[in-house]
Amino acid sequence: MAEKYVYFFGNGKAEGRADMKNLLGGKGANLAEMTSIGLPVPPGFTISTDVCTYYYANGETYPTSLNDEVEANLKQVEAIMDRVFGDAKNPLLVSVRSGARASMPGMMDTILNLGLNNTTVQGIIAQSGDERFAYDAYRRFVQMYADVVMGMDKHALEHLLELKKAEKNVHLDTDLTAADWKDLVAQFKAKIKQDLGQEFPEDPKQQLWGAIGAVFGSWMNQRAITYRKLNNIPADWGTAVNVQSMVYGNMGEDCATGVAFTRDPSTGDNYFYGEYLVNAQGEDVVAGIRTPQPINNHQKKPGDLPSMEDVLPECYKQLADIRNILEKHYKDMQDIEFTIEKGKLFMLQTRNGKRTATAAIKVAVDMVQEGLIDEKTAVLRVAPSQLDQLLHPSLDPKAEKKVIAKGLPASPGAAGGTVVFTADEAEELAKNGKKVILVRIETSPEDIHGMHAAQGILTARGGMTSHAAVVARGMGKCCVAGCGDIKVNYADQSFVAKDGVVVKKGDMITLDGSTGQVMLGEVKTVPPQLTGDFGKLMVWVDQFRKLKVRTNADTPHDAKVAREFGAEGIGLCRTEHMFFEAERIAAVREMILSADVEGREKALAKILPMQKGDFIGLFREMKGLPVTIRLLDPPLHEFLPQEDKDINELAITMKVPAQTLKAKVEFLHEFNPMLGHRGCRLGITYPEIYDMQVRAIMEAACELVKNEGFSIVPEIMIPLIATVKELAVLKANAVKICDEVIAQYGVKLEYLIGTMIELPRAALTADEIAVEAEFFSYGTNDLTQTTFGLSRDDAGRFLPFYVDAGILPEDPFVSLDQNGVGQLVKMGCEKGRSTRPNIKLGICGEHGGDPESVIFCHKIGLDYVSCSPFRVPIARLAAAHAALGGGTDNTK
């Protein structure tokens, strides 16, 4: 039996169903479904997505049987409508629309009134008794077809229309007469011949196949490609084509067209929300040529034009009834399109409506309470990535903005402030109540105080997991990183943006960390709204998920924020961030610059009580929840000044010759520090550093157990292990100190010693390492870096090209590379459990807050993920989706 490519709908019967979206696209599947449940849908047929796939796989040609199938289905439409396509006296006109399986509003092309020519237009005049309407429909068709199918510059024809309105001294299209439209059709066709060197096609069949080809072609237009990338829609899905008999909203005052949502898509409030226009075709509502009117009085404001409820009350009542039918049938908020022709209502589309995060949560919770859906469905209705909108301030969509540059959207939210170029300035101005944006070529741990003080961070270099990006997300700060559009000049305290715009210290800018845009001046922001519905949804989320969610937190404040967002412990405390505070950096530098062990231990003794205080604060905030503390990881040179001015100042403070200090800085310099003397390698060569940190951790824990009755199991994490022998040496040192401190305090205290798996060798030999390690935490930022051989700080310059070219599906520092890096994680888990079945497994890289990565972690059996505080709700929701079968499965 030949393969079926065309599916009919009309007169209450349909060959398709709502669950056939993959084959018929969303529009075609829902037109079939609405037809089947008895709604007034103009008859038509859907050419399946299989034809689109065939079209691109076979040199933009069609299956041989397609022509006959289209002809047969067109005859069925003619029979129902009692009109004939291309007939001179009683012509049938059709619309040709795209319809991908995922909603892509406005991204692909539509053609209306197809089938008109100089002969059939006379038949339309006879049918309608309205010459003006017929020629208005004709000129619309010529405009659309020339643009979509023939590639004509649409502005050329719009210009002719504007000239005609100027000639007639009118402002609205509706003010032009039949003679005006007839003249414009002739002008349009002449202009097409002049510009394109070809005649406008008169044959309706030629028009139809031209339109079908144009819709398939629009699947690969630039705006559709961009939309797919932004919304993770695969290119190989393809689009369907819907051919449907025309109904007209522009035949007079008893005609109308409109777009509506069954609930408010911005707030989720349960009322019918939409707009319509009397005597108009569909594109008039969305094109902004005329001001749409509200469909009902609920949303009507003073000064608004009359609502559809008042002007066409019977049609409005029918539409309101259909709204209720659709919600009960689809059990979701619907986005609908309708047309009224001579007082008769027709449904042209329904689809699940796009909505804000606030609306998504409210609709989901309300529908549970209304008995339409259950709690599992409600949880799956809200996309984890949507929650970013709720957790950070966002730009007021109504505010004007002047975009001067664009970088990577490294940490969501929006922030405005005056520009400063040093962390010290940021801190100083913030103390005086000023809002500042810290601008750096790239940040380092030494900038941490300025980053904390600033409203937002802008860097010229660095990727999505650069220092600036990771720290900003942890703090919940807005950040735009890797902004190659700006050139920063520290000497002049300024940066140059696109088009030569110069921004100086003290000037005001606004960052949008959700889009990467940098704007001149202050743009108003809207604060996050965490409503009661959010709390209700998250209770259901936690009932369904199996994966625990911890946070990456280095301060009690970060830990407190994370707990408020539902974190179940700390999966990563980066102790080096504690070293940079003003009162302790001097002691850290003294330790690094000491010539012998004795000098280092003397300096470390000054740091120990400070670190102990940090850990007490974290343990208190977590109230007995697990806390994983990573021992010092970065290379020592990061703690030393690099500029001569700063070196000279430190030399005076430390009372050592500047030259001695400079020599030490040069000695510690590494060409590739991320693969150099860092992590456990520091602990091997300078064991006294790790000894001090372990003592501080254990003293903090023992003190709280003894004095405040806490129940704590500290988890001490040794970073960058490549061999089990490294871990064995460092674990033995740590156990010795842990047991000493416990004996000293006279308490009972369990502790765990584990490691961070961030090197491919560690994953490959995880069964050996598990002999010593009581837990693994996968540092997927560095594991991605070492597996791909990419610098996460520099790769932002070229990774976008790889993604655009389809070489990589997405930035591997943003979403875990499941087929490569993910397989190392999976292998490490299996090997680790083969040696130690009860080993605790988690990840603490930035992927812990990426929804698809979280779903992968659930599927390979991790115990927890850890992410920055503001991504904790996102990870919780993604974990629930994973447990309920949502998300993609790339583990095989």
CSV table of C-alpha atoms in Angstrom, one decimal, residues 66 81 136 227 340 358 366 386 438 453 472 533 542 554 559 603 609 739 792 817 844 861:
chain,number,residue,atom,x,y,z
A,66,LEU,CA,1.6,13.6,-3.7
A,81,MET,CA,-18.1,24.1,0.0
A,136,ASP,CA,-9.1,44.0,-1.5
A,227,TYR,CA,13.7,30.4,16.7
A,340,ILE,CA,-16.7,35.6,11.6
A,358,THR,CA,3.9,33.3,36.4
A,366,ASP,CA,-5.8,26.5,39.2
A,386,GLN,CA,10.9,29.1,32.8
A,438,LEU,CA,31.3,46.3,37.7
A,453,ALA,CA,28.7,44.8,46.0
A,472,ALA,CA,27.5,35.8,39.6
A,533,ASP,CA,1.0,29.3,43.7
A,542,ASP,CA,9.2,17.6,46.0
A,554,ASP,CA,30.6,29.8,50.0
A,559,ALA,CA,23.5,29.2,52.1
A,603,ALA,CA,50.7,32.5,58.5
A,609,PRO,CA,40.2,30.9,63.1
A,739,ASP,CA,40.6,12.1,64.7
A,792,ARG,CA,36.2,27.4,29.5
A,817,ASP,CA,27.7,16.8,26.7
A,844,CYS,CA,28.6,20.2,41.6
A,861,GLY,CA,21.4,7.2,39.2
